[in-house]
Coordinates of C-alpha atoms in Angstrom, one line a residue:
Chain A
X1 CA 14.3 21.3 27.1
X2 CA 17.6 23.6 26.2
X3 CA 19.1 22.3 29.5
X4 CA 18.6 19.1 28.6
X5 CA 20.0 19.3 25.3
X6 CA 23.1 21.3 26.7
X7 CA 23.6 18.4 29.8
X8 CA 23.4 15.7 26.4
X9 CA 26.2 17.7 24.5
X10 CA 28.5 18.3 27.6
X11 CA 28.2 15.0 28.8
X12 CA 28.3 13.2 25.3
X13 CA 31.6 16.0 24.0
X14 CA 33.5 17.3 27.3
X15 CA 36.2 14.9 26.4
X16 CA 36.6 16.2 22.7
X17 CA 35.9 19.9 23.8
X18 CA 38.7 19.7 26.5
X19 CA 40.8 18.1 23.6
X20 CA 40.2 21.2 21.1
X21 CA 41.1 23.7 24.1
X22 CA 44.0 21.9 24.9
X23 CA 45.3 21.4 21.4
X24 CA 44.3 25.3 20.8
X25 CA 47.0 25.8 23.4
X26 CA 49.4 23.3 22.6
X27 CA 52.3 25.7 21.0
X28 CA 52.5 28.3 24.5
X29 CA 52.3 24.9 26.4
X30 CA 55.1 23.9 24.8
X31 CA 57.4 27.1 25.4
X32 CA 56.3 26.9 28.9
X33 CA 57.8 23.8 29.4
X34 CA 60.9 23.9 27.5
X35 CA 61.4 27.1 29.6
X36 CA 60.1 25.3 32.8
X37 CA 62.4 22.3 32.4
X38 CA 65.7 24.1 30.5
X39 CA 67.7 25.9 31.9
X40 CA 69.7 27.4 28.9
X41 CA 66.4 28.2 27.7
X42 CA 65.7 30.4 30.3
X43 CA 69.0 32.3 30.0
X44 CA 67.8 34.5 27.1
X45 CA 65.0 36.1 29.6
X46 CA 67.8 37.7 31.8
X47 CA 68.9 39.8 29.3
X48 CA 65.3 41.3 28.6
X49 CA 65.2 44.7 29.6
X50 CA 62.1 47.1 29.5
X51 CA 63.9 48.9 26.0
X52 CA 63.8 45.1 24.1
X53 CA 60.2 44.2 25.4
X54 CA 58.5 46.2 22.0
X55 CA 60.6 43.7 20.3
X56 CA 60.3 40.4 21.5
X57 CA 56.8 40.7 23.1
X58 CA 55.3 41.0 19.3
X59 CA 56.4 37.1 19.1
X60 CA 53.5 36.1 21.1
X61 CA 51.2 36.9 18.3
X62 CA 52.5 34.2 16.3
X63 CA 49.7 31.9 18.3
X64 CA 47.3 33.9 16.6
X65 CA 49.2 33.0 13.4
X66 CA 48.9 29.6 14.2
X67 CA 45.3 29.8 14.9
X68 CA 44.4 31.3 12.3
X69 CA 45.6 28.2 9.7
X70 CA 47.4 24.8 10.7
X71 CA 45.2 25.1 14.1
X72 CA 41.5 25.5 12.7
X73 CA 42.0 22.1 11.5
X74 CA 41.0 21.4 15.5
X75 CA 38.3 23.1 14.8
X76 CA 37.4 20.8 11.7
X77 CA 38.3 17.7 13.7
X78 CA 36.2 18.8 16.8
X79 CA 32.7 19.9 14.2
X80 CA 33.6 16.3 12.8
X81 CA 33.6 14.3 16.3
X82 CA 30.7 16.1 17.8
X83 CA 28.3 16.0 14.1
X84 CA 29.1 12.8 12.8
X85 CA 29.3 10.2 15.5
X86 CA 25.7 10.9 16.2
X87 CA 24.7 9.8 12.4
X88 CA 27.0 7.1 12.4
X89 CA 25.1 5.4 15.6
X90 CA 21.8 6.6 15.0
X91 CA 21.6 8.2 18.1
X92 CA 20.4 11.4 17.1
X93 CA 17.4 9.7 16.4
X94 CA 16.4 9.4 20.4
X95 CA 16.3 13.0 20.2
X96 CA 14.1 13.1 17.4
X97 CA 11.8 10.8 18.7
X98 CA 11.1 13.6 21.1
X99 CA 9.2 16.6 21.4
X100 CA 11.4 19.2 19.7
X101 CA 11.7 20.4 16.2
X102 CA 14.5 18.9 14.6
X103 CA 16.2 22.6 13.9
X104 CA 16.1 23.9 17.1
X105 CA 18.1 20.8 18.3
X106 CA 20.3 21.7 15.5
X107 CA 20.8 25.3 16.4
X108 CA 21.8 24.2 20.4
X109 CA 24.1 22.0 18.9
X110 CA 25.7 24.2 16.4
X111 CA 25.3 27.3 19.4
X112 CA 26.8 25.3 21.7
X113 CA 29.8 24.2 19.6
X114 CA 30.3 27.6 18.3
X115 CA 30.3 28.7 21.9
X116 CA 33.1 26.6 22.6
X117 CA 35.0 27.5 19.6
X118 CA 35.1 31.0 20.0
X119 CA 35.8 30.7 23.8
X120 CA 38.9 28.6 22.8
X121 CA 40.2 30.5 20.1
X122 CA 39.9 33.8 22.0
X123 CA 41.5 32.4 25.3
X124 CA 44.1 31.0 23.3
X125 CA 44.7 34.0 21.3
X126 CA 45.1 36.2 24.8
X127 CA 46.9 33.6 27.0
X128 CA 49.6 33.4 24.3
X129 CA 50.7 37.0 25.2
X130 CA 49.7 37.0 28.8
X131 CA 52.4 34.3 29.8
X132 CA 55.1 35.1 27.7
X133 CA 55.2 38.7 29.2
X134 CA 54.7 37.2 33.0
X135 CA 57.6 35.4 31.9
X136 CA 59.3 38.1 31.0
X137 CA 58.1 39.7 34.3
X138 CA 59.9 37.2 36.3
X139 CA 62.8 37.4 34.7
X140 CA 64.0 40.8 36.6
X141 CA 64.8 42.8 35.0
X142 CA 61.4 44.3 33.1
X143 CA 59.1 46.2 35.5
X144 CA 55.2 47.1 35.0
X145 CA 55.8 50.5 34.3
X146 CA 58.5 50.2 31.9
X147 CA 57.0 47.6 29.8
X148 CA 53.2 48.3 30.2
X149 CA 52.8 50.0 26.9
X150 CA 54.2 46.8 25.0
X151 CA 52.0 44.6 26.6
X152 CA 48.8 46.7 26.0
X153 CA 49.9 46.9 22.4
X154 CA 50.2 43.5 22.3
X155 CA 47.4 42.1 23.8
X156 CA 45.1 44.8 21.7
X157 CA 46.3 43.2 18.7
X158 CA 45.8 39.7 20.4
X159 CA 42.1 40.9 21.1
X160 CA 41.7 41.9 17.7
X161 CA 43.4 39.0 15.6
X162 CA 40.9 36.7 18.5
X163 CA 38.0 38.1 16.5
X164 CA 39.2 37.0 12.9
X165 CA 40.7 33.4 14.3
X166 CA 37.1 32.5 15.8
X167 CA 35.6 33.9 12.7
X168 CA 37.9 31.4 10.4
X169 CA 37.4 28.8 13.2
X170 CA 33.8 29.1 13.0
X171 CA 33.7 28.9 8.9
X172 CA 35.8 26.1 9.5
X173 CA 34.0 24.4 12.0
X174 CA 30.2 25.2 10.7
X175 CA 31.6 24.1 6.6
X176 CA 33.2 21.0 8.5
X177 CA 29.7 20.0 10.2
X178 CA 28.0 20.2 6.7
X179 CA 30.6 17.9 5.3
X180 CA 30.3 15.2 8.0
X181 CA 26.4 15.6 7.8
X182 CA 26.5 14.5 4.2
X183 CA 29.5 11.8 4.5
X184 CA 30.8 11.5 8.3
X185 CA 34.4 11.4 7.4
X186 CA 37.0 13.5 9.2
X187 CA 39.6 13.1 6.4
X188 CA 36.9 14.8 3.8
X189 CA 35.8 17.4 6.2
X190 CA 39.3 18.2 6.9
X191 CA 40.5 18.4 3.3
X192 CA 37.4 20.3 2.5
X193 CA 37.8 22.6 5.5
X194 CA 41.6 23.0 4.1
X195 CA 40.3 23.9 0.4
X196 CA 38.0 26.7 2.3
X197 CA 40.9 28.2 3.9
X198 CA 43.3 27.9 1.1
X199 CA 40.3 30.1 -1.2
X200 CA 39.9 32.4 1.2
X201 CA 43.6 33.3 1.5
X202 CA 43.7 33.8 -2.0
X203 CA 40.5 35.3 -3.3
X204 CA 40.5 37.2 0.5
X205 CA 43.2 39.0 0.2
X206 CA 43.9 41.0 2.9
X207 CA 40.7 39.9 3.9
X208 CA 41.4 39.5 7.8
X209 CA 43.2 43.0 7.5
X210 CA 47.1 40.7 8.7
X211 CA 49.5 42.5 6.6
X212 CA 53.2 41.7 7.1
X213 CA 55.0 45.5 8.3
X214 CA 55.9 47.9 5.9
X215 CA 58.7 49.8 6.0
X216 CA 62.2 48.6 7.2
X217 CA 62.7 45.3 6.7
X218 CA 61.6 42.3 9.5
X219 CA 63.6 39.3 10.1
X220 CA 63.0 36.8 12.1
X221 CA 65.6 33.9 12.7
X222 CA 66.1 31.4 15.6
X223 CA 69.3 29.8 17.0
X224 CA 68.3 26.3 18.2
X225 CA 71.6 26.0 19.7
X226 CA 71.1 29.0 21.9
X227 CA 67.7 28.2 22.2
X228 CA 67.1 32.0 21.0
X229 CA 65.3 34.3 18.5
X230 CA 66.7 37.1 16.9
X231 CA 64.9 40.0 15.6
X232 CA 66.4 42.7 13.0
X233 CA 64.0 45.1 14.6
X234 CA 61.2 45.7 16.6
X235 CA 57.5 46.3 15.4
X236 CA 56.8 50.0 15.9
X237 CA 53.6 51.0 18.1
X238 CA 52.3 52.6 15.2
X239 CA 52.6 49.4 12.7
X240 CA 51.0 47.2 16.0
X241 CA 48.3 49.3 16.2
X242 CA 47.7 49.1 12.2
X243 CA 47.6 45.2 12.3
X244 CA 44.0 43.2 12.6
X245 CA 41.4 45.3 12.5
X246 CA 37.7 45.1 12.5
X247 CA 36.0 45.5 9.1
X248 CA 32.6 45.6 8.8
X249 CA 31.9 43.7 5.3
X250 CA 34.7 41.0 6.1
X251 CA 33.0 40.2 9.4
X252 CA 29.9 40.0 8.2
X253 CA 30.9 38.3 5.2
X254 CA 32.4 35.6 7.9
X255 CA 29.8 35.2 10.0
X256 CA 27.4 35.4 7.1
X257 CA 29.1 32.2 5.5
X258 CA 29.0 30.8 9.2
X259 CA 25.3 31.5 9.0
X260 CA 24.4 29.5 5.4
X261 CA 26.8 26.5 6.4
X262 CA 25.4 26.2 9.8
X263 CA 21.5 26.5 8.0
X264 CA 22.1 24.2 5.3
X265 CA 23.4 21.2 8.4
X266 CA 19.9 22.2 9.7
X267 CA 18.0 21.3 6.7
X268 CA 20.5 18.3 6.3
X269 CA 19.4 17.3 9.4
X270 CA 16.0 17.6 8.8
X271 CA 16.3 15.4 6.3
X272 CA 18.0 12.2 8.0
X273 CA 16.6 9.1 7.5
X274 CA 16.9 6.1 9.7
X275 CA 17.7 3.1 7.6
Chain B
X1 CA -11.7 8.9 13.8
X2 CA -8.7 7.6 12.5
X3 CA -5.2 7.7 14.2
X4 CA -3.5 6.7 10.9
X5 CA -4.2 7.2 7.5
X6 CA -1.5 6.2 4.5
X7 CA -2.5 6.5 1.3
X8 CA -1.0 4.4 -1.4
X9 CA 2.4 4.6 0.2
X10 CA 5.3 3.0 -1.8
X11 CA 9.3 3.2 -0.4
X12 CA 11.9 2.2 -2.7
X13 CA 15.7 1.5 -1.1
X14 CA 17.6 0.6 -4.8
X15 CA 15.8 -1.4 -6.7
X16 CA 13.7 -3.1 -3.7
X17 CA 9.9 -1.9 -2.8
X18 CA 10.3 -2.6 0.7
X19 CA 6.7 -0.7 0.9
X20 CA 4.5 -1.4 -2.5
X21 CA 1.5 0.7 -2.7
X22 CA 0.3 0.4 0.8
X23 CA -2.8 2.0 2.0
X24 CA -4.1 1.7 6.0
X25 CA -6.6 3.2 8.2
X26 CA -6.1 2.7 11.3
X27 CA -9.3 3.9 14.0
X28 CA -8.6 5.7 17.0
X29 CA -8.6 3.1 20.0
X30 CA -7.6 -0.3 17.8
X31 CA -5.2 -2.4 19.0
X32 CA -3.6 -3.4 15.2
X33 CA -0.9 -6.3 14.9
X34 CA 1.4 -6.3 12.0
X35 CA 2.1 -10.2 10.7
X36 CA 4.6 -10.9 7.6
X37 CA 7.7 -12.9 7.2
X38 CA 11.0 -11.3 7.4
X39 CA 11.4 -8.6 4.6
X40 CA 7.9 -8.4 4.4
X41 CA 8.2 -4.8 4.7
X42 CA 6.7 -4.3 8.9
X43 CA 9.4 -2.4 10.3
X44 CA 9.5 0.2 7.2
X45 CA 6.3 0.2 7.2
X46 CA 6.3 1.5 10.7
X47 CA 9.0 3.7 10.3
X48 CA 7.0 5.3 7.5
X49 CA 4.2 6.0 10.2
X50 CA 6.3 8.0 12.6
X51 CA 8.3 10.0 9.6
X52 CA 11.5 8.2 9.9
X53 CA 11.6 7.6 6.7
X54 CA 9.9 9.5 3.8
X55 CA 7.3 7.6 1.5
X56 CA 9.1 7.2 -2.6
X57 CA 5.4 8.2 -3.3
X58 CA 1.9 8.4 -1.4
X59 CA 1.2 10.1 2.4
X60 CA 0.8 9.5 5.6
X61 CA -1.2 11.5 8.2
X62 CA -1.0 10.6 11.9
X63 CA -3.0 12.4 14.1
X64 CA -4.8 14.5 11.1
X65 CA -1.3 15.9 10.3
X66 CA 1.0 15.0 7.5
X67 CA 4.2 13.4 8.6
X68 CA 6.3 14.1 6.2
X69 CA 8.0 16.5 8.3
X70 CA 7.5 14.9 11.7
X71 CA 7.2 17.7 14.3
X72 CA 6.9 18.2 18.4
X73 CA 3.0 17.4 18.1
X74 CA 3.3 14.0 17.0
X75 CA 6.5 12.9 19.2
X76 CA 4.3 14.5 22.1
X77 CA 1.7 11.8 21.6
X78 CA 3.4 9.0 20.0
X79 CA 5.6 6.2 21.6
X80 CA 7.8 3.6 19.2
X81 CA 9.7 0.8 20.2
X82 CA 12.3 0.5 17.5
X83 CA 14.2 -3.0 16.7
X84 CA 17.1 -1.0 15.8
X85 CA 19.4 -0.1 18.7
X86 CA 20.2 3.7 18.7
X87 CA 19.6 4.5 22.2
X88 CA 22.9 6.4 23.3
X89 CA 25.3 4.0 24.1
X90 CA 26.9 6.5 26.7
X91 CA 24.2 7.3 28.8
X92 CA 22.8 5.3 31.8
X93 CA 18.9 4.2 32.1
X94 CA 18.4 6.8 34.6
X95 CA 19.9 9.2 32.2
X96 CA 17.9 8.3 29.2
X97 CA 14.6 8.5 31.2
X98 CA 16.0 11.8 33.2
X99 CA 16.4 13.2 29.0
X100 CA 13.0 12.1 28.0
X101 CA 11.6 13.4 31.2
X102 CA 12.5 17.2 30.5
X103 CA 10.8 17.2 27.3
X104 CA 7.6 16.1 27.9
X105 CA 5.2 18.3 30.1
X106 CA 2.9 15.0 30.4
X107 CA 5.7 12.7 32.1
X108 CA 4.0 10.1 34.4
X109 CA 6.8 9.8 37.5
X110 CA 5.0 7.7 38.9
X111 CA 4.1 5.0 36.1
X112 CA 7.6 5.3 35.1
X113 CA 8.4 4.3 38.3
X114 CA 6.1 1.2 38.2
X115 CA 7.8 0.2 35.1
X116 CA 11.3 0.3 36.5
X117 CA 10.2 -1.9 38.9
X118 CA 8.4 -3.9 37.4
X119 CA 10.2 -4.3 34.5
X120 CA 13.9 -4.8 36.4
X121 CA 16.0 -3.3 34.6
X122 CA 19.6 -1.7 35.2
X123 CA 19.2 2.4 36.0
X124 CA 23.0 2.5 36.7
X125 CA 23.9 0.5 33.6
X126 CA 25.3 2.2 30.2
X127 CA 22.8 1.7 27.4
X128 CA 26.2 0.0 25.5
X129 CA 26.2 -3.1 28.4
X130 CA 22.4 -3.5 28.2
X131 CA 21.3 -6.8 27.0
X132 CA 18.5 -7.3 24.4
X133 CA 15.6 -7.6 26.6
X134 CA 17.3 -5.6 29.2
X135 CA 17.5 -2.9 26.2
X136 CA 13.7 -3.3 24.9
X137 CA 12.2 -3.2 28.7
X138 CA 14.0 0.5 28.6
X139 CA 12.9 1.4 25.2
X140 CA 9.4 0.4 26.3
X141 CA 9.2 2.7 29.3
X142 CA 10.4 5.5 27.3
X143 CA 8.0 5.3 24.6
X144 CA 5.2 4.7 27.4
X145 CA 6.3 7.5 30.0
X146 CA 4.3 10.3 28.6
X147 CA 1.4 8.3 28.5
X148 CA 0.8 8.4 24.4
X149 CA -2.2 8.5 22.7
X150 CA -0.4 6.2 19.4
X151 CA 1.7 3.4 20.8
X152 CA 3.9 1.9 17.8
X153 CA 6.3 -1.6 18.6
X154 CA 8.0 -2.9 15.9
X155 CA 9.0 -6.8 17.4
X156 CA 8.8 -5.9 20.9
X157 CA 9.0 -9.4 21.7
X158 CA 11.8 -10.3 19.4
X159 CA 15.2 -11.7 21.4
X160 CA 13.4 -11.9 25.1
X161 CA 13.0 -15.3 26.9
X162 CA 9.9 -16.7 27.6
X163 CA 9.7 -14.8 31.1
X164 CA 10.5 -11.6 29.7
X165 CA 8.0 -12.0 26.4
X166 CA 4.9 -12.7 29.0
X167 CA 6.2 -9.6 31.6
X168 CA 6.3 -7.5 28.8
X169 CA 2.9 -8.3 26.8
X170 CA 1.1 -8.3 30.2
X171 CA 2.3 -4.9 30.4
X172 CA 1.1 -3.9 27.0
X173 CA -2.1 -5.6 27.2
X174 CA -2.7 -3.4 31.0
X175 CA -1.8 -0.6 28.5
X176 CA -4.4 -1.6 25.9
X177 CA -7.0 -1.1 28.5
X178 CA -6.6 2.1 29.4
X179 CA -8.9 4.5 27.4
X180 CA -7.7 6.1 23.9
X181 CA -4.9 3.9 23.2
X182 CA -4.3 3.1 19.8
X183 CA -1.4 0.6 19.4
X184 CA 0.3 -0.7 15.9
X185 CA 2.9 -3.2 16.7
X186 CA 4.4 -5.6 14.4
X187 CA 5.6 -9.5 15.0
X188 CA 7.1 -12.6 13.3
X189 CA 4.8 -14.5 16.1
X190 CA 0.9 -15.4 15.8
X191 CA 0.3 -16.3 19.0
X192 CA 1.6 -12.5 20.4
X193 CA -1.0 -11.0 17.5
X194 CA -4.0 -13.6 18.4
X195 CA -3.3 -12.3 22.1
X196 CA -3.3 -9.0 21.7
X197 CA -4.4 -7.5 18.6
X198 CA -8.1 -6.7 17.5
X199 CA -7.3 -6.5 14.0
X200 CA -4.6 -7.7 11.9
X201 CA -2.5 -6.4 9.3
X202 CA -0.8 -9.6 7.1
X203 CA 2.0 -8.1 4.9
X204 CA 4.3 -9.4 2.6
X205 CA 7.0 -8.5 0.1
X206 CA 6.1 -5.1 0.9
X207 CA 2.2 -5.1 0.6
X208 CA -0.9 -5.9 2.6
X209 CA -2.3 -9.0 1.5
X210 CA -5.1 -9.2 4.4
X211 CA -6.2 -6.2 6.8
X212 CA -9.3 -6.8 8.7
X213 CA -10.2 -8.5 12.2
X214 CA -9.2 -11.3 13.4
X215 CA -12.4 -13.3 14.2
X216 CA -13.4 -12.0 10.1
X217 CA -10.5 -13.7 9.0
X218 CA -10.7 -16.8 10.4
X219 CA -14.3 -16.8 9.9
X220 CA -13.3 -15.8 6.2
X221 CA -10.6 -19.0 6.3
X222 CA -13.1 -22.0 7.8
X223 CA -14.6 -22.3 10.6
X224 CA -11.6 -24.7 12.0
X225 CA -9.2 -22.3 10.9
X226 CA -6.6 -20.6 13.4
X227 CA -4.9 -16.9 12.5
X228 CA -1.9 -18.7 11.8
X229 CA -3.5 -20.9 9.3
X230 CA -4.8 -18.0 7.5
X231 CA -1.5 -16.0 7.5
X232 CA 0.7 -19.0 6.1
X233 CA -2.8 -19.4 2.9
X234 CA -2.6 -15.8 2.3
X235 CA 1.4 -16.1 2.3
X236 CA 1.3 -18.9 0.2
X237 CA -1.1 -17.6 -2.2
X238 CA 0.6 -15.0 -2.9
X239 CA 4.1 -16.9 -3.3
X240 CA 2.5 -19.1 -5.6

């Protein structure tokens, strides 16, 4: 009965789940083939050394920036596609019409979907760092044992910001799913979805624990024309190892939000009529 | 023992009572044809009976159980033939049947089978390309494959030509005779009631202006009186 249900989902979403990875991973796509394809663009790596690595390594983690706001609208868009098309056809009600309680077809979707979002968001959030410091690998003139440390700093941050991006992914995605149970509309879902986010920022907080450094001064600026970034300074270990981390009543908070959205679809579901 | 039970059951949609007030007993082992005019409420009615839709006011049992919140025990032993097409477009015959399959543990393989056969339609084609009767010949060996106690068909015959219409109520009527069967199907045509059903139901604008058996209500109508004469005097009656 489960299998079944997970073969219907595949087969009826692969297409719009391969779409959300993809998208998820659209910005270190993108580096990797301006640096594939540009030459001058590749220039900048030659001068990397094992001593700059602490401070241009650190830039990776601005996919987990990403994912954590303009990119959970994927996540919006992809609860949308795989919740309302079914309502909008009808077709959910071949699966009622069979032996299984309404809710427990509801929970293997919403599982399911969850599954996939998480998945995405936390490959995303680790591939980011993984390429640009194999990148940096090839460049020459960084070795393993020099630059190591950096990239275990790194991708322990990466690790850590995964877990609050799939969290805000998930709110995102199980809110998004309640919308487009009650009006199948991606443009609501997404607005809503937006609204959600843009509370959470500012009631949050520091809610997901992603405060800017302290201390000296951080710029950031980039040279289009030399196809570079400069940095005033690198990140210390110390403030790396300070961003992103797990707190208890935020996470629970997350995935208890998760929880009542995802239970509240249920009941809407339950309560679907076929006119 | 009845299958069916609905008490008093009304459904409103705006300010139209598709369904006014309808009460129905329905025994265990009748064959029970639906007959009304379009709108006359049939299909609602039927949806009603499986928990598709939700009663304004009254209830329905099926089964003993309130449907209200339709569960695993009444899909197990219910089949319905909608005249709405929500069968996923996406997925082939085979694949519909294959979905069905793995969710009931009283699958017959091999009447299923038959059916396919029998019944000739596409297993490689998407549900989207099927035509009409193509499309009902599926839905029929769906809601038949697990061998269901309540059989429900709301216009099975609606859309098929001639050929088709006979394949398919031979089928039904082989299904009648097969012991426990309690069928509710609904129809725009006498002809498919007077050939099947025992008893008929005569609805319309939303309630039941004649319920009993056939041979009663001709009898009731004259003796030279046909089904079809009765349903267009109780019709009319009530028009007027």
């Amino acid at each position: 009965m489960i299998r079944a249900i997970l073969w219907k989902e595949w087969h009826e979403h692969r297409s719009r789940f391969a779409s959300y990875w993809l998208t998820l991973n659209v910005p270190i796509l993108i580096v990797g083939l301006v640096i594939a394809f540009s030459k001058g663009a590749r220039l900048p790596f030659a001068d990397l050394s094992n001593a700059t690595i602490w401070k241009y390594l650190p830039l990776s983690l601005l996919e987990s920036f990403l994912l954590d706001t303009v990119l959970t609208v994927a996540a919006g868009y992809l609860a949308v596609s795989i919740f309302s098309h079914e309502i909008e056809d009808r077709s959910l009600f071949f699966v009622f019409e069979q032996p299984v309680p309404r809710k427990q077809y509801v929970a293997i979707k919403f599982l399911n979907g969850a599954f996939q979002v998480v998945a995405a968001t936390c490959f995303a959030a680790l591939l980011a760092p993984a390429v640009v410091y194999l990148m940096m690998l090839f460049s020459g003139k960084v070795t393993l044992a020099g630059s190591g440390g950096a990239f275990a700093a790194v991708v322990a941050v990466s690790a850590r910001t995964a877990m609050w991006c799939s969290l805000t992914a998930l709110m995102v995605f199980t809110f998004s799913a309640l919308v487009s149970a009650l009006v199948p509309r991606f443009w609501l879902a997404a607005t809503a979805s937006l609204v959600l986010l843009a509370l959470f920022g500012f009631f949050g907080g520091d809610f997901f624990d992603m405060p800017f450094p302290t201390g000296e001064p951080l710029s950031v600026s980039a040279n289009i024309s030399a196809q570079w970034i400069t940095i005033s300074r690198a990140l210390t270990p110390a403030e790396l190892a300070g961003f992103a981390h797990w707190k208890a009543l935020p996470l629970c908070t997350a995935v208890l939000v998760a929880a009542v959205f995802s239970v509240a679809t249920a009941l809407l579901y339950d309560r679907k009529e076929l006119k | 023992m009845n299958v069916i039970e609905a008490r008093e059951i009304t459904r409103v949609f705006g300010k139209t009572r598709a369904v006014d007030a309808v009460s129905l007993d329905i025994p265990q082992g009748a064959v029970c044809g639906l007959l009304g005019p379009n709108g006359a409420g049939k299909s609602t009615l039927l949806k009603l009976l499986v928990g598709h839709l939700r009663p304004t006011s009254g209830s329905v049992a099926v089964f003993g159980r309130s449907v209200s919140k339709p569960g695993p025990a009444l899909w197990a032993r219910t089949g319905y033939v909608s005249q709405q097409r929500y069968l996923p477009g996406w997925m082939t015959s085979a694949e519909c049947l294959r979905f069905a399959r793995a969710f009931h543990s009283n699958w017959d393989e091999a009447k299923v089978a038959h059916m396919v056969e029998r019944l000739a339609f596409p297993m490689d084609a998407k549900v989207r390309d099927l035509s009409r009767g193509h499309y009902v010949r599926l839905q029929i060996t769906l809601a038949l494959g697990h061998n269901p106690e309540l059989i429900l068909l709301d216009e099975p015959t609606s859309g098929l030509d001639p050929v088709g219409r006979h394949e398919l109520l031979t089928l039904l009527i082989e299904e009648i005779t097969l012991p426990g069967r309690t069928i509710v199907f609904s129809s725009q045509l006498v002809e498919d009631i007077e050939r099947m059903a025992d008893t008929v139901v005569i609805m319309d604008t939303g309630r039941i202006v004649a319920n009993g058996p056939i041979e009663s209500l001709k009898a009731a109508g004259g003796a030279a009186s046909s089904l079809e004469q009765v349903f267009f005097e109780y019709v009319n009656r009530r028009q007027a």
